[in-house]
Coordinates of C-alpha atoms in Angstrom, one line a residue:
Chain A
M716 CA 11.5 -27.8 56.5
A717 CA 12.1 -29.7 53.1
H718 CA 8.1 -30.3 53.4
K719 CA 7.3 -27.1 54.0
I720 CA 9.0 -25.7 51.2
K721 CA 7.3 -28.3 49.4
I722 CA 4.1 -26.5 50.4
L723 CA 5.8 -23.5 48.6
I724 CA 6.9 -24.9 46.0
L725 CA 3.2 -26.5 45.5
D726 CA 1.7 -22.7 45.9
F727 CA 3.5 -21.1 43.5
T728 CA 3.0 -23.3 40.5
F729 CA -0.3 -23.5 41.2
I730 CA 0.3 -20.1 42.1
S731 CA 1.7 -20.2 38.4
I732 CA -0.3 -21.7 36.3
F733 CA -3.6 -20.3 37.2
S734 CA -1.8 -16.6 36.8
Y735 CA -1.0 -17.7 33.3
V736 CA -4.2 -19.8 32.4
I737 CA -6.2 -15.6 32.9
L738 CA -3.0 -14.5 31.2
Y739 CA -4.2 -16.7 27.8
I740 CA -7.7 -15.9 28.8
L741 CA -7.4 -12.0 28.8
E742 CA -4.8 -12.4 25.7
F743 CA -7.4 -14.7 23.7
I744 CA -9.7 -12.2 23.9
K745 CA -8.3 -8.8 23.2
P746 CA -5.1 -10.8 20.9
G747 CA -2.0 -8.2 21.6
I748 CA -2.8 -6.9 25.3
V749 CA -0.6 -9.7 27.2
S750 CA 2.1 -10.9 23.4
N751 CA 3.2 -7.3 23.7
Y752 CA 4.6 -7.3 26.2
V753 CA 5.4 -10.9 27.9
D754 CA 6.1 -13.5 24.6
L755 CA 3.5 -16.0 26.0
N756 CA 5.1 -19.0 24.6
K757 CA 8.5 -18.0 26.5
L758 CA 6.6 -18.8 29.2
F759 CA 4.7 -21.6 29.0
T760 CA 7.5 -23.0 28.8
Y761 CA 9.6 -21.8 32.1
L762 CA 6.0 -23.2 33.2
L763 CA 6.1 -26.4 32.5
I764 CA 9.8 -26.2 34.5
V765 CA 8.1 -25.6 37.0
I766 CA 5.3 -27.9 36.7
V767 CA 7.6 -30.6 36.4
F768 CA 10.6 -29.1 39.1
S769 CA 6.9 -29.1 41.0
A770 CA 6.1 -33.1 40.7
I771 CA 9.8 -34.0 40.8
I772 CA 9.7 -32.3 44.3
S773 CA 6.4 -33.6 45.6
Q774 CA 8.3 -37.4 44.5
I775 CA 11.2 -37.3 46.5
K776 CA 9.9 -38.0 49.8
K777 CA 8.5 -41.4 48.5
V778 CA 11.4 -42.7 46.2
T779 CA 13.9 -42.1 49.0
Chain B
M451 CA 1.7 -26.5 67.7
K452 CA 3.1 -22.9 67.0
H453 CA 5.6 -24.2 64.8
K454 CA 2.2 -24.8 62.6
K455 CA 0.5 -21.8 63.2
T456 CA 2.8 -19.1 62.0
F457 CA 3.8 -21.6 59.4
L458 CA 0.5 -20.8 57.9
I459 CA 0.4 -17.1 58.4
F460 CA 4.2 -17.5 56.4
R461 CA 1.8 -19.5 53.6
I462 CA -1.0 -17.3 53.1
F463 CA 1.5 -14.4 53.3
F464 CA 3.5 -15.7 50.5
N465 CA 0.3 -16.4 48.5
L466 CA -1.6 -13.3 48.9
V467 CA 2.1 -11.9 47.7
L468 CA 1.7 -13.9 44.4
I469 CA -2.0 -13.0 44.1
G470 CA -0.3 -9.3 44.8
I471 CA 2.2 -9.5 42.2
F472 CA -0.4 -12.1 39.6
F473 CA -3.0 -7.8 40.3
V474 CA -0.6 -5.8 39.8
V475 CA 0.5 -7.4 36.4
L476 CA -2.4 -7.7 35.2
Y477 CA -3.8 -3.7 36.0
N478 CA -0.5 -2.7 34.4
L479 CA -0.9 -4.4 31.4
I480 CA -5.1 -3.0 31.6
Q481 CA -4.3 0.3 31.8
K482 CA -1.9 0.8 29.3
D483 CA -4.1 -0.9 26.5
L484 CA -7.7 2.1 27.7
T485 CA -5.3 4.5 26.6
L486 CA -7.7 6.9 29.2
D487 CA -5.8 10.4 27.6
G488 CA -6.9 8.6 24.1
K489 CA -2.4 9.8 23.5
L490 CA 0.4 6.4 22.8
H491 CA 3.3 7.3 21.6
T492 CA 6.2 5.1 20.6
S493 CA 9.0 4.8 19.2
S494 CA 11.5 1.3 18.5
N495 CA 15.1 1.6 16.8
L496 CA 14.1 -2.0 15.9
N497 CA 17.2 -3.7 17.3
K498 CA 14.7 -4.8 19.8
K499 CA 11.2 -6.0 20.5
N500 CA 8.3 -3.3 20.8
P501 CA 5.4 -4.2 23.0
F502 CA 3.6 -1.9 19.9
I503 CA 6.4 -1.8 17.6
S504 CA 6.6 -4.9 15.4
V505 CA 9.9 -6.2 12.8
I506 CA 9.3 -5.5 9.8
F507 CA 8.0 -8.1 7.8
P508 CA 8.3 -10.4 5.4
E509 CA 11.4 -11.5 6.5
H510 CA 12.8 -12.8 3.1
R511 CA 13.1 -8.4 1.4
T512 CA 14.8 -7.9 4.6
V513 CA 18.1 -8.1 5.9
N514 CA 18.5 -7.3 10.0
H515 CA 21.5 -6.1 10.7
G516 CA 21.3 -5.5 14.0
N517 CA 20.3 -1.3 14.6
Y518 CA 19.1 -0.7 11.0
Y519 CA 16.8 -2.6 8.5
E520 CA 18.1 -3.1 4.6
I521 CA 14.8 -4.4 2.0
N522 CA 15.6 -5.3 -0.8
D523 CA 12.1 -6.4 -2.8
E524 CA 9.0 -4.5 -1.9
P525 CA 6.2 -4.1 -0.8
V526 CA 7.3 -4.6 3.3
Y527 CA 5.5 -4.4 6.4
F528 CA 5.2 -3.4 10.0
T529 CA 1.8 -3.1 12.4
V530 CA 1.5 -0.8 15.4
R531 CA -0.3 -2.5 18.5
S532 CA -4.3 0.1 18.6
P533 CA -5.6 -0.6 21.3
I534 CA -8.5 1.1 21.5
K535 CA -10.2 3.2 18.0
F536 CA -7.2 6.1 16.7
D537 CA -8.1 8.9 14.6
N538 CA -4.7 10.6 13.6
A539 CA -1.5 9.0 12.3
E540 CA 2.1 11.1 12.7
L541 CA 5.0 8.7 12.1
E542 CA 7.6 9.7 11.3
I543 CA 10.3 7.3 10.0
E544 CA 14.5 7.8 10.0
F545 CA 15.4 6.4 6.5
D546 CA 18.2 6.0 3.8
P547 CA 16.8 6.1 0.7
G548 CA 19.7 5.0 -1.2
N549 CA 19.0 5.4 -4.8
Q550 CA 15.7 4.8 -5.1
E551 CA 13.1 7.0 -6.9
A552 CA 10.8 7.8 -4.5
I553 CA 9.3 5.9 -0.9
Y554 CA 5.6 5.1 0.0
I555 CA 4.2 5.3 3.1
G556 CA 0.7 3.8 3.7
Y557 CA -2.0 1.9 5.6
A558 CA -4.7 -1.3 5.2
D559 CA -7.6 0.3 4.7
N560 CA -11.4 -0.6 5.6
K561 CA -11.3 -1.8 1.4
E562 CA -12.4 -5.6 0.7
G563 CA -9.0 -6.7 -0.1
W564 CA -5.4 -5.8 -0.3
S565 CA -5.9 -2.3 0.2
Y566 CA -3.5 0.8 1.3
R567 CA -4.1 4.9 1.9
V568 CA -0.4 6.1 1.2
H569 CA 1.4 9.0 1.2
T570 CA 4.7 9.6 -0.4
L571 CA 8.3 10.0 2.7
Y572 CA 10.2 10.6 0.2
N573 CA 10.3 11.5 -3.1
I574 CA 13.5 13.1 -5.4
T575 CA 12.5 14.9 -8.2
F576 CA 9.9 16.8 -5.7
D577 CA 13.1 17.5 -3.8
N578 CA 14.8 19.0 -6.9
I579 CA 12.7 21.1 -7.9
K580 CA 13.9 24.6 -8.4
W581 CA 10.4 26.7 -8.1
D582 CA 11.0 28.4 -4.9
K583 CA 8.9 26.8 -1.4
L584 CA 6.6 27.6 1.1
S585 CA 4.7 24.9 3.5
D586 CA 3.2 24.2 6.4
E587 CA 2.4 21.3 8.8
K588 CA 2.2 18.5 6.3
N589 CA 2.0 20.2 2.4
T590 CA 4.5 21.9 0.2
L591 CA 4.0 24.5 -2.0
W592 CA 6.8 25.2 -5.0
Q593 CA 5.4 28.5 -7.7
K594 CA 7.2 28.8 -11.0
N595 CA 6.9 33.2 -9.7
K596 CA 6.7 34.1 -6.1
D597 CA 3.1 35.3 -6.4
F598 CA 2.3 34.3 -2.3
N599 CA 4.4 35.7 0.9
S600 CA 3.1 32.4 2.6
I601 CA 1.2 28.8 2.2
D602 CA -2.4 30.2 3.3
E603 CA -2.9 33.0 0.4
F604 CA -2.9 30.4 -1.7
Y605 CA -5.0 27.8 0.1
D606 CA -7.4 31.4 -0.5
Q607 CA -6.7 31.5 -3.6
L608 CA -7.0 28.1 -4.6
H609 CA -9.6 28.2 -6.7
Q610 CA -9.8 31.1 -9.7
L611 CA -5.7 30.4 -10.0
P612 CA -5.0 28.6 -13.6
G613 CA -2.0 26.2 -14.5
I614 CA -2.0 24.4 -10.6
A615 CA -0.8 20.4 -10.1
A616 CA -1.2 18.5 -7.4
H617 CA -0.2 15.3 -5.6
D618 CA -1.8 13.2 -3.0
F619 CA -3.4 17.2 -2.5
N620 CA -7.5 17.7 -3.1
I621 CA -7.7 20.2 -5.0
G622 CA -12.0 19.9 -5.1
E623 CA -12.1 20.3 -8.9
H624 CA -11.1 17.9 -11.9
F625 CA -8.8 18.7 -14.9
F626 CA -10.4 20.8 -17.4
I627 CA -9.0 21.6 -20.7
R628 CA -9.2 25.2 -21.5
D629 CA -10.3 26.2 -25.6
Y630 CA -10.0 22.7 -26.5
K631 CA -11.2 21.6 -29.1
K632 CA -13.0 18.5 -30.9
S633 CA -11.9 17.4 -33.8
D634 CA -13.4 17.3 -37.3
K635 CA -12.2 14.2 -38.7
Q636 CA -11.5 10.8 -37.2
I637 CA -8.4 9.8 -35.9
E638 CA -6.3 6.9 -37.2
I639 CA -3.5 5.0 -34.2
T640 CA -2.7 2.1 -36.7
N641 CA 0.8 1.5 -34.1
C642 CA 0.3 -1.7 -33.1
L643 CA 0.0 -2.8 -29.1
R644 CA 0.1 -5.6 -27.4
G645 CA -2.0 -6.5 -24.7
E646 CA -3.5 -4.8 -21.8
H647 CA -3.5 -1.0 -22.4
K648 CA -5.7 1.8 -20.4
F649 CA -5.6 5.3 -22.2
Y650 CA -7.0 8.5 -21.2
T651 CA -8.8 10.4 -23.8
Y652 CA -11.4 14.1 -23.4
I653 CA -14.3 14.5 -24.1
K654 CA -16.4 18.1 -24.7
D655 CA -19.7 18.5 -26.7
E656 CA -19.2 15.7 -28.7
P657 CA -20.1 11.4 -28.0
L658 CA -17.5 9.3 -26.9
D659 CA -16.6 7.2 -30.2
F660 CA -14.2 4.1 -30.7
T661 CA -13.3 1.1 -32.9
F662 CA -10.7 -1.2 -31.7
T663 CA -9.8 -3.9 -34.3
V664 CA -8.7 -7.2 -32.0
Y665 CA -6.5 -9.8 -33.3
D666 CA -6.0 -12.6 -30.8
I667 CA -2.8 -14.6 -31.8
N668 CA -3.3 -17.7 -29.8
R669 CA 0.5 -18.3 -28.3
T670 CA -0.7 -19.2 -24.8
E671 CA -2.9 -21.4 -23.7
G672 CA -6.3 -20.8 -22.1
S673 CA -8.8 -18.7 -23.1
D674 CA -7.9 -14.8 -24.4
H675 CA -11.1 -13.3 -22.7
V676 CA -11.5 -8.7 -23.6
F677 CA -12.8 -7.1 -21.3
I678 CA -13.1 -3.8 -22.0
K679 CA -14.6 -0.2 -20.0
I680 CA -14.4 2.7 -19.4
F681 CA -15.0 5.6 -16.2
D682 CA -15.8 9.3 -15.7
N683 CA -13.7 11.5 -14.1
T684 CA -15.3 10.2 -9.9
E685 CA -14.5 6.7 -11.3
K686 CA -17.3 5.8 -12.7
I687 CA -18.1 3.1 -14.6
I688 CA -20.3 4.2 -17.8
Y689 CA -19.5 1.7 -19.6
S690 CA -18.3 -2.7 -19.7
K691 CA -18.3 -5.1 -22.4
M692 CA -16.1 -8.6 -22.0
L693 CA -15.3 -10.4 -25.5
E694 CA -15.1 -14.3 -24.5
D695 CA -12.8 -16.6 -26.0
N696 CA -13.5 -20.4 -26.1
D697 CA -9.9 -20.5 -28.8
I698 CA -8.2 -21.5 -25.6
K699 CA -5.8 -23.8 -28.6
T700 CA -2.2 -23.0 -29.4
D701 CA -2.2 -23.1 -32.5
G702 CA -1.9 -19.8 -34.1
A703 CA -3.5 -16.6 -34.5
N704 CA -7.0 -16.0 -35.3
E705 CA -7.0 -14.0 -39.0
N706 CA -10.2 -13.4 -38.1
P707 CA -10.5 -9.9 -36.3
N708 CA -13.0 -9.2 -33.3
Y709 CA -14.2 -5.0 -33.7
I710 CA -15.3 -3.3 -30.4
S711 CA -17.4 -0.4 -31.8
I712 CA -18.2 2.0 -28.7
F713 CA -20.5 5.1 -29.1
I714 CA -21.9 7.1 -26.0
P715 CA -23.0 10.4 -26.6
N716 CA -24.0 13.2 -24.4
L717 CA -21.3 12.7 -21.9
K718 CA -20.5 15.6 -19.3
E719 CA -17.0 18.1 -20.6
G720 CA -13.9 15.7 -18.8
T721 CA -11.6 13.3 -19.0
Y722 CA -13.1 9.7 -19.1
R723 CA -10.2 6.4 -18.5
I724 CA -10.4 3.5 -21.1
E725 CA -9.2 -0.3 -20.0
F726 CA -8.2 -2.6 -22.5
L727 CA -7.5 -5.6 -20.3
S728 CA -5.9 -8.4 -21.6
N729 CA -3.7 -11.4 -22.0
D730 CA -0.7 -10.3 -24.6
D731 CA -2.8 -13.2 -26.7
N732 CA -4.6 -10.0 -27.6
I733 CA -3.7 -7.6 -30.5
I734 CA -4.4 -3.8 -30.8
R735 CA -4.1 -3.5 -35.0
N736 CA -5.4 -0.8 -35.0
I737 CA -7.7 2.4 -33.1
K738 CA -10.0 4.7 -34.9
T739 CA -11.2 7.5 -32.8
S740 CA -12.8 10.3 -33.3
Q741 CA -11.8 12.1 -29.9
S742 CA -8.8 14.3 -30.1
K743 CA -6.7 13.0 -27.7
I744 CA -5.5 9.9 -26.5
S745 CA -2.9 9.2 -23.7
M746 CA -1.5 6.6 -22.2
I747 CA -1.3 5.2 -18.9
D748 CA 1.8 3.4 -17.5
R749 CA 2.7 1.4 -20.1
V750 CA 2.6 0.3 -23.8
Y751 CA 3.5 -2.7 -25.5
L752 CA 4.5 -2.2 -28.8
C753 CA 4.5 -4.6 -31.6
D754 CA 4.9 -3.5 -35.4
N755 CA 8.1 -6.1 -35.1
P756 CA 8.8 -9.1 -37.7
E757 CA 7.9 -10.8 -34.8
Y758 CA 4.6 -10.2 -34.9
A759 CA 4.4 -10.5 -39.5
Y760 CA 1.4 -12.1 -39.8
K761 CA 0.0 -11.9 -43.7
F762 CA -3.4 -10.6 -42.6
F763 CA -1.6 -8.3 -40.1
N764 CA 0.0 -5.7 -42.5
L765 CA 2.5 -3.9 -40.4
E766 CA 4.3 -1.2 -41.8
L767 CA 7.3 -1.9 -39.5
K768 CA 8.2 2.0 -39.2
P769 CA 10.0 3.0 -35.5
T770 CA 8.1 4.3 -33.3
E771 CA 8.2 8.1 -31.6
L772 CA 6.8 8.6 -28.6
Y773 CA 6.4 11.7 -25.9
A774 CA 6.3 10.4 -22.0
V775 CA 6.0 12.0 -19.0
G776 CA 7.7 10.3 -15.9
N777 CA 10.8 10.1 -14.0
T778 CA 11.8 6.6 -14.1
I779 CA 11.5 5.3 -18.3
S780 CA 12.1 1.0 -18.3
F781 CA 12.4 -0.6 -21.0
Y782 CA 12.2 -4.7 -22.1
T783 CA 12.3 -7.5 -24.6
A784 CA 11.2 -9.9 -24.8
H785 CA 12.6 -11.3 -28.0
K786 CA 15.7 -11.3 -29.8
N787 CA 14.2 -9.3 -31.8
G788 CA 13.4 -6.3 -29.7
L789 CA 16.5 -6.5 -29.2
Q790 CA 17.9 -2.3 -30.2
D791 CA 19.3 0.6 -29.2
V792 CA 16.6 3.1 -28.6
S793 CA 17.2 7.1 -28.0
I794 CA 15.4 9.7 -25.5
N795 CA 15.8 13.1 -25.8
G796 CA 18.8 12.0 -28.4
K797 CA 20.4 10.1 -25.5
K798 CA 20.9 6.2 -26.4
L799 CA 19.9 3.2 -24.4
R800 CA 21.2 -0.5 -25.8
I801 CA 18.7 -2.7 -25.0
S802 CA 21.2 -6.5 -25.1
E803 CA 19.4 -8.2 -23.6
Q804 CA 16.0 -10.5 -23.8
H805 CA 13.9 -10.9 -20.3
K806 CA 15.2 -7.7 -18.1
W807 CA 14.6 -4.4 -17.5
Y808 CA 16.3 -0.8 -18.7
N809 CA 15.6 2.0 -17.4
F810 CA 17.0 5.5 -18.2
N811 CA 16.2 8.2 -15.5
N812 CA 14.4 10.6 -17.5
G813 CA 14.2 13.5 -14.3
S814 CA 11.3 15.7 -14.7
Q815 CA 11.3 16.0 -18.4
M816 CA 9.3 14.8 -21.3
A817 CA 10.8 12.1 -23.2
K818 CA 10.9 12.6 -26.2
I819 CA 11.7 8.6 -27.3
Y820 CA 12.4 7.1 -30.2
V821 CA 11.8 3.4 -30.4
P822 CA 13.4 1.8 -34.0
K823 CA 12.4 -2.2 -34.0
N824 CA 9.3 -2.2 -31.5
D825 CA 8.4 -4.8 -29.9
I826 CA 9.2 -3.6 -26.8
K827 CA 8.0 -3.0 -24.0
I828 CA 7.3 0.4 -22.3
S829 CA 6.9 1.7 -18.9
T830 CA 7.0 4.4 -16.4
R831 CA 4.8 5.9 -13.9
G832 CA 3.1 8.5 -15.8
I833 CA 1.3 9.4 -19.7
I834 CA 2.7 8.2 -23.0
A835 CA 1.6 9.3 -26.3
L836 CA 1.6 8.2 -29.8
S837 CA 1.9 12.2 -31.2
K838 CA 2.3 15.4 -29.2
E839 CA -0.8 16.0 -30.1
L840 CA -2.3 13.6 -29.3
Y841 CA -0.6 13.7 -25.6
F842 CA -2.6 15.4 -22.8
N843 CA -2.3 15.1 -19.3
P844 CA -5.2 14.5 -16.9
E845 CA -2.9 13.3 -13.9
I846 CA -1.6 16.8 -13.5
T847 CA -4.9 17.6 -10.4
N848 CA -3.4 13.9 -8.8
L849 CA 0.1 13.7 -10.4
K850 CA 1.7 10.5 -9.0
N851 CA 5.1 12.0 -8.8
Y852 CA 6.1 15.8 -11.2
S853 CA 6.6 15.8 -13.9
E854 CA 8.1 20.3 -16.0
S855 CA 5.0 21.1 -18.0
Q856 CA 4.2 25.6 -19.8
D857 CA 1.0 24.7 -18.6
I858 CA 1.4 23.8 -14.3
K859 CA 2.9 27.1 -12.6
Y860 CA 1.9 25.7 -9.0
F861 CA 2.9 22.6 -7.4
I862 CA 1.4 21.3 -4.4
A863 CA 2.0 18.7 -2.6
Q864 CA 0.9 17.1 1.0
Y865 CA 5.0 15.8 1.8
K866 CA 7.6 17.2 3.1
I867 CA 11.2 17.4 2.2
P868 CA 12.8 15.4 4.6
E869 CA 15.0 16.8 7.4
K870 CA 19.5 14.9 7.1
T871 CA 19.9 13.7 10.2
I872 CA 24.1 13.8 11.4
D873 CA 24.4 11.0 9.8
N874 CA 23.7 11.3 6.5
W875 CA 20.7 9.6 6.7
Q876 CA 17.3 11.3 5.8
K877 CA 14.0 11.7 8.1
N878 CA 10.8 12.8 7.7
K879 CA 6.9 13.3 8.9
I880 CA 3.8 11.7 7.3
Y881 CA 0.9 12.3 9.1
F882 CA -2.6 9.4 8.3
D883 CA -6.6 10.2 9.3
L884 CA -7.5 7.0 10.3
E885 CA -11.0 7.2 10.6
D886 CA -10.9 4.1 7.7
A887 CA -8.0 2.4 9.2
K888 CA -8.6 -2.0 9.4
I889 CA -7.9 -2.6 12.7
E890 CA -6.8 -6.8 13.0
N891 CA -6.0 -8.1 15.9
G892 CA -5.9 -4.8 17.8
N893 CA -3.6 -3.8 14.8
L894 CA -3.2 -1.3 12.2
K895 CA -1.0 -2.8 9.3
F896 CA 1.3 0.1 7.0
I897 CA 3.0 -0.5 4.3
I898 CA 6.3 0.0 3.4
S899 CA 7.4 1.1 -0.5
S900 CA 9.4 1.8 -3.0
P901 CA 8.5 0.2 -6.8
D902 CA 11.4 0.7 -8.8
L903 CA 13.7 -2.4 -5.6
K904 CA 12.2 -4.7 -8.5
F905 CA 13.8 -4.0 -10.5
G906 CA 16.9 -4.0 -9.6
N907 CA 20.0 -4.7 -7.1
E908 CA 19.3 -2.3 -4.7
T909 CA 18.3 -1.8 -1.7
I910 CA 17.2 0.6 0.8
K911 CA 16.9 1.6 4.8
I912 CA 14.9 2.4 8.1
K913 CA 16.6 2.7 11.4
N914 CA 14.0 4.4 13.4
I915 CA 9.5 4.4 13.8
S916 CA 8.2 6.5 16.0
I917 CA 4.6 6.6 15.9
K918 CA 2.6 9.1 18.0
L919 CA -1.6 7.9 18.0
T920 CA -4.3 10.6 18.9
S921 CA -8.6 10.0 19.5
N922 CA -10.0 12.7 19.9
E923 CA -12.1 11.4 21.8
K924 CA -12.7 12.2 25.8
I925 CA -13.3 9.3 27.9
T926 CA -13.7 9.2 32.0
K927 CA -12.2 5.7 33.1
K928 CA -15.1 4.2 34.1
Q929 CA -16.7 4.5 30.1
A930 CA -13.2 3.1 28.8
Y931 CA -12.9 0.3 31.6
K932 CA -16.8 -0.4 30.1
R933 CA -15.4 -0.1 26.6
L934 CA -13.7 -3.4 27.6
I935 CA -15.7 -4.7 29.9
N936 CA -18.6 -4.7 27.2
P937 CA -17.9 -7.4 24.9
I938 CA -16.6 -9.8 27.1
Y939 CA -19.7 -9.6 28.8
E940 CA -21.4 -10.1 24.4
N941 CA -19.1 -12.8 23.7
F942 CA -19.2 -15.1 27.5
I943 CA -23.7 -14.2 26.4
K944 CA -23.7 -15.3 23.4
N945 CA -20.7 -17.8 24.0
Y946 CA -23.3 -19.4 26.7
T947 CA -27.2 -19.0 25.2
E948 CA -24.9 -20.9 21.8
L949 CA -23.9 -24.1 24.3
K950 CA -27.3 -24.4 26.3
N951 CA -29.2 -24.0 22.5
K952 CA -26.6 -27.1 21.5
I953 CA -26.9 -28.7 24.7
L954 CA -30.1 -28.5 24.5
S955 CA -31.2 -29.3 20.6
I956 CA -28.9 -33.0 22.0
W957 CA -30.8 -33.7 24.5
H958 CA -34.3 -33.0 22.1
I959 CA -35.3 -30.9 25.1
K960 CA -37.9 -27.7 24.7

């Protein structure tokens, strides 16, 4: 069960990274299209938290 | 095995939901950007982030009180997102002008440098004009006598009527002085004038004939070049000259004057603007001219004072009498010798401190100013003349502000008198034609300006900004997506080609 949750968290992390990259590229091409609604810097912070959390989770079985 | 299959299905479903959410968000962002109906209407009460209207900046000129901004210096700015090129904007602002005389709003245009196209949001002088008034959606007409019942009737006869003054309204003609007679003799202005000055003069069947006697008093370091430019009434430069100064020392006045003589024949009748551009080290000691009308624009710096008592100046050291139109007239002196009581229409104004601006609220009347000791800068948004005979105001066809004059029978302005709101604020709308608006990083930039904020401790307040942007061009969804994707595709091809050429050149492959 824990293993399955880990997989879902990893999937969520990869999709989040992919989404952020697409939004960033879109913002680069048309400034304001994303940033007027979403604070990309805050979003990046949340993404980092998700990545760190996901990295910790994936290492837990190895540690224990 | 069964569990693995169930989990796989669930995992696929979970991922599809996440990807689906992402694409819904992406689709909505793109749809908002396309603005298919060519209209964008948004408003901001400035207390929270709005995706289309920015906060008012720069921060050091504003104080955010939560539900309104207090502005203590100017100018300030805000931006409005412009996902497509719009043709028109209707901007409504709720504000409290405090004690300010006027507030202007404008947008950044495509001209080089710092350039804004402004219109008037608030003007206390206009609001206080006692004449009968008519208005339409954008403009207000004040008429001395009730000659017209509607503003459309006035527009129909616009070009046949005498005595029209205009503010921010193109009446399609230049200023002419009826029954103008050129002078038979030369006029000599012996008032000492310091630094930069700009003049209007009027020409009819005569050459433009001016001689300036200029001294360099070398009080500040650096070169003291003089530039003279003359513009006709279409803003075309008809004369330009530079007087170079290679003496950068500050070792006292140069007793040898420079004479700048200008003689331009065969000019069309009309108003000409002469700009004497210089720092305060250059003194105009004397002006000789054949013209009979000379007015100064916005500013004069009188220097008939012991502060400048160089022998070769032969100063008369007598008081100066001037005539000025301008709602607020400001006075400033840098020296103890300039501390004095000036009189404006018989009212005394004490100039008791150096390096401080003193403001006089003149209203819309003509001011007769008596300056006993000179050595003073006088500044206004209007016209200043050294005598009533020399005075004329060619700006009535393009007034910066309204002033009473017996010549004016009608005053038309692109301006609506603001309406008062329940809580004693004011609200007004301004219309902009955005044909030459600059779009930077997908945003229109607007300026809020109230020039008198620089001179005192006053503030203005802004509460709500609402904007309606419209585009005259109607496009289909297909055209809109094409318009969105084409620049991306072209950019991609351009970058790909550049990268390919770079790589090939590195590897020397032809």
